CSV table of C-alpha atoms in Angstrom, one decimal:
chain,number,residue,atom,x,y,z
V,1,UNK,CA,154.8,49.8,131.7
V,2,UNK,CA,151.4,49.8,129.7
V,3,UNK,CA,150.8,53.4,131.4
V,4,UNK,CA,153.0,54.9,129.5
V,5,UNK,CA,151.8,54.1,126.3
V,6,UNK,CA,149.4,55.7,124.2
V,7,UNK,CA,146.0,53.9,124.4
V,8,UNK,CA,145.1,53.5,120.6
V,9,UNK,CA,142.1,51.2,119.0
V,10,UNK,CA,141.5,49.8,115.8
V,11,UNK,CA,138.3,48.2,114.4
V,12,UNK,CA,139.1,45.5,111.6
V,13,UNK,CA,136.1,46.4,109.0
V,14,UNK,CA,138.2,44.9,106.1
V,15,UNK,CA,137.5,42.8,102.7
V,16,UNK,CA,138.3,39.4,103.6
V,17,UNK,CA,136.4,36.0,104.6
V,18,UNK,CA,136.1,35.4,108.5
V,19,UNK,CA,138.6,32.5,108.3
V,20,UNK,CA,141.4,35.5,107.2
V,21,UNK,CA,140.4,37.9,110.5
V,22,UNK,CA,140.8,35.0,112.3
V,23,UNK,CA,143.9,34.2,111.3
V,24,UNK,CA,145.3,37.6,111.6
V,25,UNK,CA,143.5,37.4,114.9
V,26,UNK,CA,145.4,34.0,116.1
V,27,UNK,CA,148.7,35.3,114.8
V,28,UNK,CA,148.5,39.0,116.8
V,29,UNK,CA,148.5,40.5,114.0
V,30,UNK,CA,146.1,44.3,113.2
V,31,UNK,CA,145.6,45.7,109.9
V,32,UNK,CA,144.2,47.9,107.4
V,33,UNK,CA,143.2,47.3,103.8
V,34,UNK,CA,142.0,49.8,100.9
V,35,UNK,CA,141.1,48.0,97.7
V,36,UNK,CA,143.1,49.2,94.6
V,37,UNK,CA,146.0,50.5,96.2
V,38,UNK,CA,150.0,49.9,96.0
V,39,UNK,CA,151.0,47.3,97.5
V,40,UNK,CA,153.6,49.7,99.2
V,41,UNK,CA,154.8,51.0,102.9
V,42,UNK,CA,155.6,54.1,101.7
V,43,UNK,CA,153.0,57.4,102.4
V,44,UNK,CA,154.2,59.9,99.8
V,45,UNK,CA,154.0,56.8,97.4
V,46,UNK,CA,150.4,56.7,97.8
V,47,UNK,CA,150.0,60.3,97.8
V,48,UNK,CA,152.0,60.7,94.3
V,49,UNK,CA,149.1,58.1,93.4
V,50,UNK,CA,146.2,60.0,94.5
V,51,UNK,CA,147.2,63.4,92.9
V,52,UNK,CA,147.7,61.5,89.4
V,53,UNK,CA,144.4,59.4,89.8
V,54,UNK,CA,142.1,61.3,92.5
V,55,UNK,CA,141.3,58.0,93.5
V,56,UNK,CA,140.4,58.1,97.4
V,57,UNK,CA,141.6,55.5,98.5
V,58,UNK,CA,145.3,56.2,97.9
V,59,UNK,CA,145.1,58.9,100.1
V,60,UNK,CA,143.6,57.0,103.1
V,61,UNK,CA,145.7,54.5,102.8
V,62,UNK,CA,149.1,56.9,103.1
V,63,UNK,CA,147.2,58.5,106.0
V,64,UNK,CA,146.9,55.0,107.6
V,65,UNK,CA,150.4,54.2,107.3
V,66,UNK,CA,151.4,57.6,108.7
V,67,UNK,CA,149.2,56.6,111.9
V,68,UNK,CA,150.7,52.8,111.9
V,69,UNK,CA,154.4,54.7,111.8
V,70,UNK,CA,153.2,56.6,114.4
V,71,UNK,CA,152.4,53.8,116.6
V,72,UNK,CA,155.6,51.7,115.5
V,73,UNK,CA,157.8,54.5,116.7
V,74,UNK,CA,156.3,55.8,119.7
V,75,UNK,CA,155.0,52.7,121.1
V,76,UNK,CA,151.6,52.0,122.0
V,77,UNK,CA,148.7,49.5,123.8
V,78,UNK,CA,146.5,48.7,121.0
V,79,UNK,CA,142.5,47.5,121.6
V,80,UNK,CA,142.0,45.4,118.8
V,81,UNK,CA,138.2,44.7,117.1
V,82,UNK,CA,137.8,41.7,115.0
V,83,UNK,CA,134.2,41.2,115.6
V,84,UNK,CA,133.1,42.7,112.0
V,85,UNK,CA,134.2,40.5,110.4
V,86,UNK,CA,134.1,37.2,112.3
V,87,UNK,CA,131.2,36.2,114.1
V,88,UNK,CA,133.1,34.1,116.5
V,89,UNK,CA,135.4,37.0,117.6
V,90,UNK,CA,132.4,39.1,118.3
V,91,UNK,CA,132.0,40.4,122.1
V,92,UNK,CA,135.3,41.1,122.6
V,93,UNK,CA,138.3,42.4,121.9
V,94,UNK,CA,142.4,41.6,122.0
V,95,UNK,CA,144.5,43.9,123.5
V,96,UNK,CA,148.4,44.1,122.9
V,97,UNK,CA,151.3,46.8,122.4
V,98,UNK,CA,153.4,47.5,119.7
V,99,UNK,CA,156.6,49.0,120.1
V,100,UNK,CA,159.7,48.9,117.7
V,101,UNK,CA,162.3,46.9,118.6
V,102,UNK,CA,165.6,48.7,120.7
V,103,UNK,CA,168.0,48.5,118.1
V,104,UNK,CA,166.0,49.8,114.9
V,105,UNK,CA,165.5,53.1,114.5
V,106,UNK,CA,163.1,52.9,111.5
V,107,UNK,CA,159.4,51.9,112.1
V,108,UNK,CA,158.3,48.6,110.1
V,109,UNK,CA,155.1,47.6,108.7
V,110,UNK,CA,154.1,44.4,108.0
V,111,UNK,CA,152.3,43.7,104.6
V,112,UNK,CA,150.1,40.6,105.1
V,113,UNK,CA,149.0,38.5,101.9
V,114,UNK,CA,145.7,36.6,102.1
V,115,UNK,CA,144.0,34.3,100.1
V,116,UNK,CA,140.6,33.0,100.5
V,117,UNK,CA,140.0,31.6,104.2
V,118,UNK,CA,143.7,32.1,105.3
V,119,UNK,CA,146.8,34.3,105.5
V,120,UNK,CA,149.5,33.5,103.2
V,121,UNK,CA,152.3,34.8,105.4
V,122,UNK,CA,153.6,38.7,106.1
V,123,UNK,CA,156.6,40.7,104.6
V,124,UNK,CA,158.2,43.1,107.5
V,125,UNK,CA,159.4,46.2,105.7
V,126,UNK,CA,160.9,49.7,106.9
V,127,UNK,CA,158.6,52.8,105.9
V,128,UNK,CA,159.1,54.3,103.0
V,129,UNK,CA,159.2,51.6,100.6
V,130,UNK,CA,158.1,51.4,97.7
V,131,UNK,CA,155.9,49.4,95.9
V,132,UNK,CA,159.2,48.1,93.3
V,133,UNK,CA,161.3,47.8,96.7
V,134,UNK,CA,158.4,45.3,98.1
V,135,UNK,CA,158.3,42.9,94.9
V,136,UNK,CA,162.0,43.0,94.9
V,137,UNK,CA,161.9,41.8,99.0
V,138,UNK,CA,159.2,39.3,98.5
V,139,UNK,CA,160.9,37.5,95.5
V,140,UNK,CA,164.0,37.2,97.7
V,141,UNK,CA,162.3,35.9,100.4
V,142,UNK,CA,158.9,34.0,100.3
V,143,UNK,CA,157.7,32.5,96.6
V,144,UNK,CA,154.1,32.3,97.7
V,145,UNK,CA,153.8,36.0,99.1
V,146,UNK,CA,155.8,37.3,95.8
V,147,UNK,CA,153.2,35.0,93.4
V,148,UNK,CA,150.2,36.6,95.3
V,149,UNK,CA,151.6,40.1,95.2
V,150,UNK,CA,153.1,39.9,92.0
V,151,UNK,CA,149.5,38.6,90.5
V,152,UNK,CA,146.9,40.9,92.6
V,153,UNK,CA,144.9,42.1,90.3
V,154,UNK,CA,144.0,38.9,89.3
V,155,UNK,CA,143.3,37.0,91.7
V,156,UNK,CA,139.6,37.5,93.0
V,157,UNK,CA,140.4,36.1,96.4
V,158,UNK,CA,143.3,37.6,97.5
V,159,UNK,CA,144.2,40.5,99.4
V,160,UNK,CA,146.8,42.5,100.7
V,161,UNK,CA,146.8,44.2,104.2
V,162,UNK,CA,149.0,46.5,106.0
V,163,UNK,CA,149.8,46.2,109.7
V,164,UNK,CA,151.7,45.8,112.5
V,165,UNK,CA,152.8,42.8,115.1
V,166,UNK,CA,150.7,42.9,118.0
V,167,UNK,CA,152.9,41.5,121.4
V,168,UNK,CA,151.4,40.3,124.8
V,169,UNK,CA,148.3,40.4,123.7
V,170,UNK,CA,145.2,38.9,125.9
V,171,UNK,CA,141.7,38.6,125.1
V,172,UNK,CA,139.0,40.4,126.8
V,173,UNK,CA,135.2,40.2,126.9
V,174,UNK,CA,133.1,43.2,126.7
V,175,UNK,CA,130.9,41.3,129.1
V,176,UNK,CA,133.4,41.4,131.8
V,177,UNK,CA,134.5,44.9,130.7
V,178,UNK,CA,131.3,46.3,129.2
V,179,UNK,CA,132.5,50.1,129.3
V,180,UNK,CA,135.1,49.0,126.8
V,181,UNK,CA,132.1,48.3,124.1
V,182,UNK,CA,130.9,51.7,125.6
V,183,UNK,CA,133.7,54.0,125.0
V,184,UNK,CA,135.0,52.1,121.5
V,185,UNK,CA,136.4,55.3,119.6
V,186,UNK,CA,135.1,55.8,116.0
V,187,UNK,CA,136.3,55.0,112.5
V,188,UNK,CA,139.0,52.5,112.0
V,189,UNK,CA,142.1,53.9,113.8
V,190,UNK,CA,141.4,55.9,116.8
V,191,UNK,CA,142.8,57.1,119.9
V,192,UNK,CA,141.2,56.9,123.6
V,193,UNK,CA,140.5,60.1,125.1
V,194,UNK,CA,142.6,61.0,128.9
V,195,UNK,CA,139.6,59.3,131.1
V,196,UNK,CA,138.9,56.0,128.6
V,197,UNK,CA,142.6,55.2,128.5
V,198,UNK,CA,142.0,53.8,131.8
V,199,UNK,CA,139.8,51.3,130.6
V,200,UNK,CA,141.9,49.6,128.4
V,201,UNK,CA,144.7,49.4,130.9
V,202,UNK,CA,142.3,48.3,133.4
V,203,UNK,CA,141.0,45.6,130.9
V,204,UNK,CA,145.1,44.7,129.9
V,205,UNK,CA,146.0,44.4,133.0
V,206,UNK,CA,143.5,42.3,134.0
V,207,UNK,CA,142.3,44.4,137.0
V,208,UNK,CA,139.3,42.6,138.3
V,209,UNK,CA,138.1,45.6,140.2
V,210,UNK,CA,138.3,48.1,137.6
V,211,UNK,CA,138.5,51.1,139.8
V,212,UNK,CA,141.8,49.6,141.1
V,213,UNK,CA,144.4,51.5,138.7
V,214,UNK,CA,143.2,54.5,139.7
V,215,UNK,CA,144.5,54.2,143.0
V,216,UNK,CA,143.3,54.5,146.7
V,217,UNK,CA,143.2,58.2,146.3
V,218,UNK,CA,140.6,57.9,143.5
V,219,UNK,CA,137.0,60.3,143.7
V,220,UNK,CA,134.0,59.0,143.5
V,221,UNK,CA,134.1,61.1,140.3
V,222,UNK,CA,136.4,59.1,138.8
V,223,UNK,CA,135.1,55.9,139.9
V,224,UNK,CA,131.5,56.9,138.2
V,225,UNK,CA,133.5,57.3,134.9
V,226,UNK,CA,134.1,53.7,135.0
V,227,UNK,CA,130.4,52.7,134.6
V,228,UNK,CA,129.4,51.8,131.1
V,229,UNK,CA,126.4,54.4,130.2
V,230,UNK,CA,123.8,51.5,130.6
V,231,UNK,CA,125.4,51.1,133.8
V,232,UNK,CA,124.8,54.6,134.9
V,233,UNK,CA,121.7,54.8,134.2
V,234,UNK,CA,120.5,52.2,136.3
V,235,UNK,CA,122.9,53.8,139.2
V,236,UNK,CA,120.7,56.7,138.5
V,237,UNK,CA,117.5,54.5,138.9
V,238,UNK,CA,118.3,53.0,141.8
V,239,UNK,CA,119.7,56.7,143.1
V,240,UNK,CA,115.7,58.1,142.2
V,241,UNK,CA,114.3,54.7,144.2
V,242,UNK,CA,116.6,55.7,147.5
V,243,UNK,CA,115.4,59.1,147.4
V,244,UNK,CA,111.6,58.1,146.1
V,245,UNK,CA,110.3,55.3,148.5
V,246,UNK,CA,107.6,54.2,145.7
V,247,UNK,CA,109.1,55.9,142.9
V,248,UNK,CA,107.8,54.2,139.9
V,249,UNK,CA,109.5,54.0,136.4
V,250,UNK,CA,107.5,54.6,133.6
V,251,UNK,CA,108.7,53.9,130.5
V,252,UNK,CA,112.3,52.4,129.5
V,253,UNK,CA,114.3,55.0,127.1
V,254,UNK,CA,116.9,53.0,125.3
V,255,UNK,CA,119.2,53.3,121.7
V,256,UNK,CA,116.0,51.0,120.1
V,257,UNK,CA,113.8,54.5,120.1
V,258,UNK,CA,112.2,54.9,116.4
V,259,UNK,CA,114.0,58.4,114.7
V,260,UNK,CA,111.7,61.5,115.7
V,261,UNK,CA,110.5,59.5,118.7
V,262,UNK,CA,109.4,62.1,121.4
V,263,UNK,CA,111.4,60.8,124.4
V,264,UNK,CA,114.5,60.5,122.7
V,265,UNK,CA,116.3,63.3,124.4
V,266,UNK,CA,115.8,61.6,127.9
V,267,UNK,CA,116.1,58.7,129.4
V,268,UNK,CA,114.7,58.2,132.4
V,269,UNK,CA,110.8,59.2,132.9
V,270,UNK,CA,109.0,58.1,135.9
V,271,UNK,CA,106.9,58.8,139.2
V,272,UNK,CA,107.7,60.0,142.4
V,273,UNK,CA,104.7,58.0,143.4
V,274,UNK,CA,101.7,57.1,141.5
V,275,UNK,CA,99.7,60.0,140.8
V,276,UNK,CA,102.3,62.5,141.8
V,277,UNK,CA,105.0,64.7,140.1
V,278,UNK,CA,107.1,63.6,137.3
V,279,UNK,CA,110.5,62.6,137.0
V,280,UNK,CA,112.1,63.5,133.5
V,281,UNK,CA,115.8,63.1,133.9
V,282,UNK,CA,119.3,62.5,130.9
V,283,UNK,CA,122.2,60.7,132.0
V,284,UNK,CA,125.5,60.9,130.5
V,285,UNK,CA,129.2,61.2,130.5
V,286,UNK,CA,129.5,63.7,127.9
V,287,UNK,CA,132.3,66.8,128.9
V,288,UNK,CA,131.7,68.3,125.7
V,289,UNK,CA,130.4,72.3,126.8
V,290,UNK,CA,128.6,72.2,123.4
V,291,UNK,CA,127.1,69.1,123.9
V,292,UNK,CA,126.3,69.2,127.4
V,293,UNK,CA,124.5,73.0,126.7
V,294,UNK,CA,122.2,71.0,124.0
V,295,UNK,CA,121.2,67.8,126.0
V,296,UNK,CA,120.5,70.8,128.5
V,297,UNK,CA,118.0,72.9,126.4
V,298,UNK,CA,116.1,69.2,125.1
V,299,UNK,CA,115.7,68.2,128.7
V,300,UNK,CA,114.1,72.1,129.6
V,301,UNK,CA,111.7,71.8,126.8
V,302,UNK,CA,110.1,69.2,129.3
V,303,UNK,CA,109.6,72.1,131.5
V,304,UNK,CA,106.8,73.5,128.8
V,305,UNK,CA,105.5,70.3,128.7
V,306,UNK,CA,104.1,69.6,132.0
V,307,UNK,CA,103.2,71.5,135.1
V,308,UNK,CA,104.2,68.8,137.6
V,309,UNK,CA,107.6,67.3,136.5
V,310,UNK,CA,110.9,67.7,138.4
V,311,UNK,CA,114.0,67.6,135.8
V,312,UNK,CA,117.0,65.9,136.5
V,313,UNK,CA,120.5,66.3,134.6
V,314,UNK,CA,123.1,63.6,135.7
V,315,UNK,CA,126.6,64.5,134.5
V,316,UNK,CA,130.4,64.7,135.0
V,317,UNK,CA,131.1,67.2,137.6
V,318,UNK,CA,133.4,68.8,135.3
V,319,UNK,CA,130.5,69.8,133.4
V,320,UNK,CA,128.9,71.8,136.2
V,321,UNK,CA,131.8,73.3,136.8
V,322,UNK,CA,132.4,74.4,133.6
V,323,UNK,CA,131.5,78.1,132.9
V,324,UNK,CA,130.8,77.7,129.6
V,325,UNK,CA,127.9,75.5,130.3
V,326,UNK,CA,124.4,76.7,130.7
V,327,UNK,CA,122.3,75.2,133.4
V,328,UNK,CA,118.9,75.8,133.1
V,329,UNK,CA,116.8,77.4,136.3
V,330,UNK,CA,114.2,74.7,135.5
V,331,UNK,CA,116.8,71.3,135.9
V,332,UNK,CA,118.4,70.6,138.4
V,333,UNK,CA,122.1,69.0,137.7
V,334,UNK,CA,123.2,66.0,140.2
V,335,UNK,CA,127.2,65.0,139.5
V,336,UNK,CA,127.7,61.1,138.8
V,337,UNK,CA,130.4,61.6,141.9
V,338,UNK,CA,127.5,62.1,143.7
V,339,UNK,CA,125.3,59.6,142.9
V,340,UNK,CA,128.0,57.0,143.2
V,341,UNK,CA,129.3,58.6,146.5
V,342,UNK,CA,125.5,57.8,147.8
V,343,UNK,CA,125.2,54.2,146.1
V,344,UNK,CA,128.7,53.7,147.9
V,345,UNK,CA,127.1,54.5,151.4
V,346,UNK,CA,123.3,52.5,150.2
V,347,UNK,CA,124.1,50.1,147.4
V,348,UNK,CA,128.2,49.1,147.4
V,349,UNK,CA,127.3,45.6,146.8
V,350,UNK,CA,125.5,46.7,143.0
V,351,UNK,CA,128.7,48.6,142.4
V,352,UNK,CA,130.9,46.1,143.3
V,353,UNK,CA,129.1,43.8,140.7
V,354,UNK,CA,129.3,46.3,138.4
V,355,UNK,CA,132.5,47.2,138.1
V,356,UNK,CA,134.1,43.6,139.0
V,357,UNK,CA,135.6,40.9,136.4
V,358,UNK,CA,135.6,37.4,136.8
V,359,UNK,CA,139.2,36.2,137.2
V,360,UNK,CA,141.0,35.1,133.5
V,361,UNK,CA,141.0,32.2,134.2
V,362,UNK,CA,137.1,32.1,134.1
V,363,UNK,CA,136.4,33.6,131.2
V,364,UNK,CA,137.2,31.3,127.8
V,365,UNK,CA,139.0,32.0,124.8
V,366,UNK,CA,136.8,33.0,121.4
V,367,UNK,CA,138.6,30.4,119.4
C-alpha cells in the first residue's frame, strides 16, 4: 500500500538536452547529476574525493546517493518533476514508488549514460561501488555505456546520471491537482511534510475527490489543508462576501508584487461596503510558530495605519492553538476549518470544484 511509504519528491534540474529528460521521463526513470564527479555508486568514494580536491560537488553527490540508498531500501512513492528541463513535461508531474526488490538485501542504483538528445542505456549496480568496479561492470556488459563512461571527459555531449527505477508510475497534472504545484518541497531531493503526504497519495491514487483518503471522519480542518493557497484565498473572498453583503475587493495581492511593495505582507484588502471600514486580511497554511508570530506582527502594523480597518488572520487552527504564537489584540484570527465548515453550509458546490479531478481517462498524456 502507497500509505505506507514515505512521500519523497524530486525536481530534475539537470545538464542535459530536453530529448534526455524525456527519455528518462518515458522510461520511469529519476536522477541526479553533478558535473565532474566519479562515475561511481559509492558515498565514501566521493567523500575521499572531496577532502583531496575541495571540490563541491563530490560531496553533494555522496550525499545524494546516501538519500537514493535511502529510498532503495526503505521503499518510497516518489513525485517526480521533469518540467525544467523539458517544456513538454511542464504542468505536471509522474508519480511512482521505488522499492528494492524481496530477495536483495543491498540497495541498487542505476547509473544512466546520455548522449546528446537520448539515453544510451543504464548500468544497475549495488551501493558502494566504485568508480574501477563500474568500468569493470559496464565493459562486461554493454559496449556503448562502457565507450561513453570510459571516454567522459571527452565527450562534450555526454553525461552520466545517477538514479533509480521508478515502478507504477502515472502522470498527473497540476491542473487537476493544483495543491501539488503548491506544496512542491524545495531543492532537488525532498521529503513531504505529515499533512502534504496526502496529496501525493491522493494524486497516485487517482482520488477524484481529493478529500476522500482522509476518510469520512475527516474535519473540516483537514479538508481546508487540501486547498492550494490560491484556492484559499478565494475561499476566504467569498467567506468576506457571505459575511459582507456589498463587500467590495479592492485591490488583487498576488506573488507578481514588485520587492518592497507596500502590500506585500497581505493579501486581501477590501471594503465592507463602499465608503466604510477596511478589510486588511493574510491567508495561509503556515504551522510554523515563528512564522505565523511574524506574518502576525506585518498584518498589526496595518493597525497604525488606518483608523477604520478591521484585520483578519486566516490560518491552520493548530496555529491558534498553539501557545507559542502571539495573537495580536488588534487581528482577529478566523481558522481555515472554519471558513470551509461555512462554505460547506453556503458554497459546497465551489468546493466541490475545487477540490475534484477529472477522471484519468480525461486528462492526456504530456508525450
Amino acid at each position: 500500500m502507497t500509505e505506507e511509504l514515505d512521500t519523497v519528491f524530486i525536481r530534475h534540474r539537470i545538464s542535459c538536452t530536453a530529448g534526455a529528460i524525456e527519455d528518462l521521463h518515458q522510461d520511469d526513470l529519476i536522477a541526479v547529476h553533478y558535473s565532474n564527479t566519479p562515475i561511481t555508486a559509492d558515498p565514501d568514494e566521493c567523500a575521499a574525493r572531496y577532502e583531496e580536491t575541495g571540490t563541491e560537488n563530490h560531496r553533494k553527490l555522496g550525499n545524494k546517493i546516501e538519500v537514493l540508498k535511502d529510498w532503495a531500501e526503505s521503499g518510497a512513492l516518489v513525485g517526480a518533476d521533469y518540467g525544467s528541463g523539458s517544456l513538454n513535461l511542464k504542468g505536471g508531474m509522474k508519480i511512482g514508488s521505488v522499492r528494492q526488490p524481496d530477495d536483495s538485501s543491498q540497495a541498487h542504483l542505476l547509473l544512466i549514460g546520455c548522449r546528446g538528445s537520448e539515453c544510451v542505456g543504464h548500468l544497475e549496480v549495488p551501493v558502494g561501488t566504485s568508480e574501477s568496479e563500474v568500468l569493470t561492470r559496464a565493459e562486461e556488459s554493454s559496449s556503448s555505456l562502457y565507450e561513453l563512461f570510459q571516454n567522459i571527459d571527452d565527450i562534450d555531449d555526454g553525461y552520466v546520471y545517477t538514479g533509480l527505477q521508478l515502478e507504477d508510475s502515472r502522470w498527473v497534472w497540476y491542473r487537476d491537482y493544483p495543491v501539488l504545484s503548491a506544496k512542491l518541497p524545495r531543492g532537488a531531493l525532498g521529503t513531504w511534510d505529515n499533512g502534504d503526504m496526502k496529496y501525493l497519495q491522493a494524486a497516485y491514487n487517482g482520488a477524484t475527490t481529493l478529500t476522500e483518503i482522509l476518510g469520512n471522519q475527516a474535519s473540516a480542518e483537514e479538508k481546508a489543508r487540501f486547498l492550494a493557497p490560491g484556492q484559499l484565498e478565494t475561499v476566504c473572498l467569498e467567506y468576506l462576501r457571505q459575511e459582507y453583503t456589498h463587500f467590495l475587493q479592492l485591490y488583487s495581492i498576488g506573488e507578481n508584487l514588485p520587492p518592497g511593495s507596500e502590500l506585500r505582507d497581505i493579501d486581501i484588502l477590501g471594503r465592507s461596503h463602499p465608503g466604510e471600514m477596511s478589510i486588511v486580511a493574510q491567508v495561509t497554511h503556515e504551522t510554523d510558530a515563528d512564522e505565523l508570530n511574524d506574518k502576525l506582527t506585518k498584518l498589526e502594523g496595518y493597525a497604525r495605519s488606518t483608523t477604520k480597518a478591521r484585520l483578519l488572520f486566516f490560518g491552520p487552527r493548530a496555529g491558534y492553538e498553539n501557545p507559542d504564537v502571539v495573537i495580536p489584540e488588534s487581528v482577529e484570527y478566523i481558522s481555515n476549518g472554519e471558513v470551509y465548515t461555512k462554505l460547506e453550509q453556503l458554497k459546497p458546490a465551489l468546493l466541490d470544484a475545487m477540490l475534484t479531478a477529472p477522471p484519468e481517462n480525461e486528462g492526456e498524456s504530456p508525450l
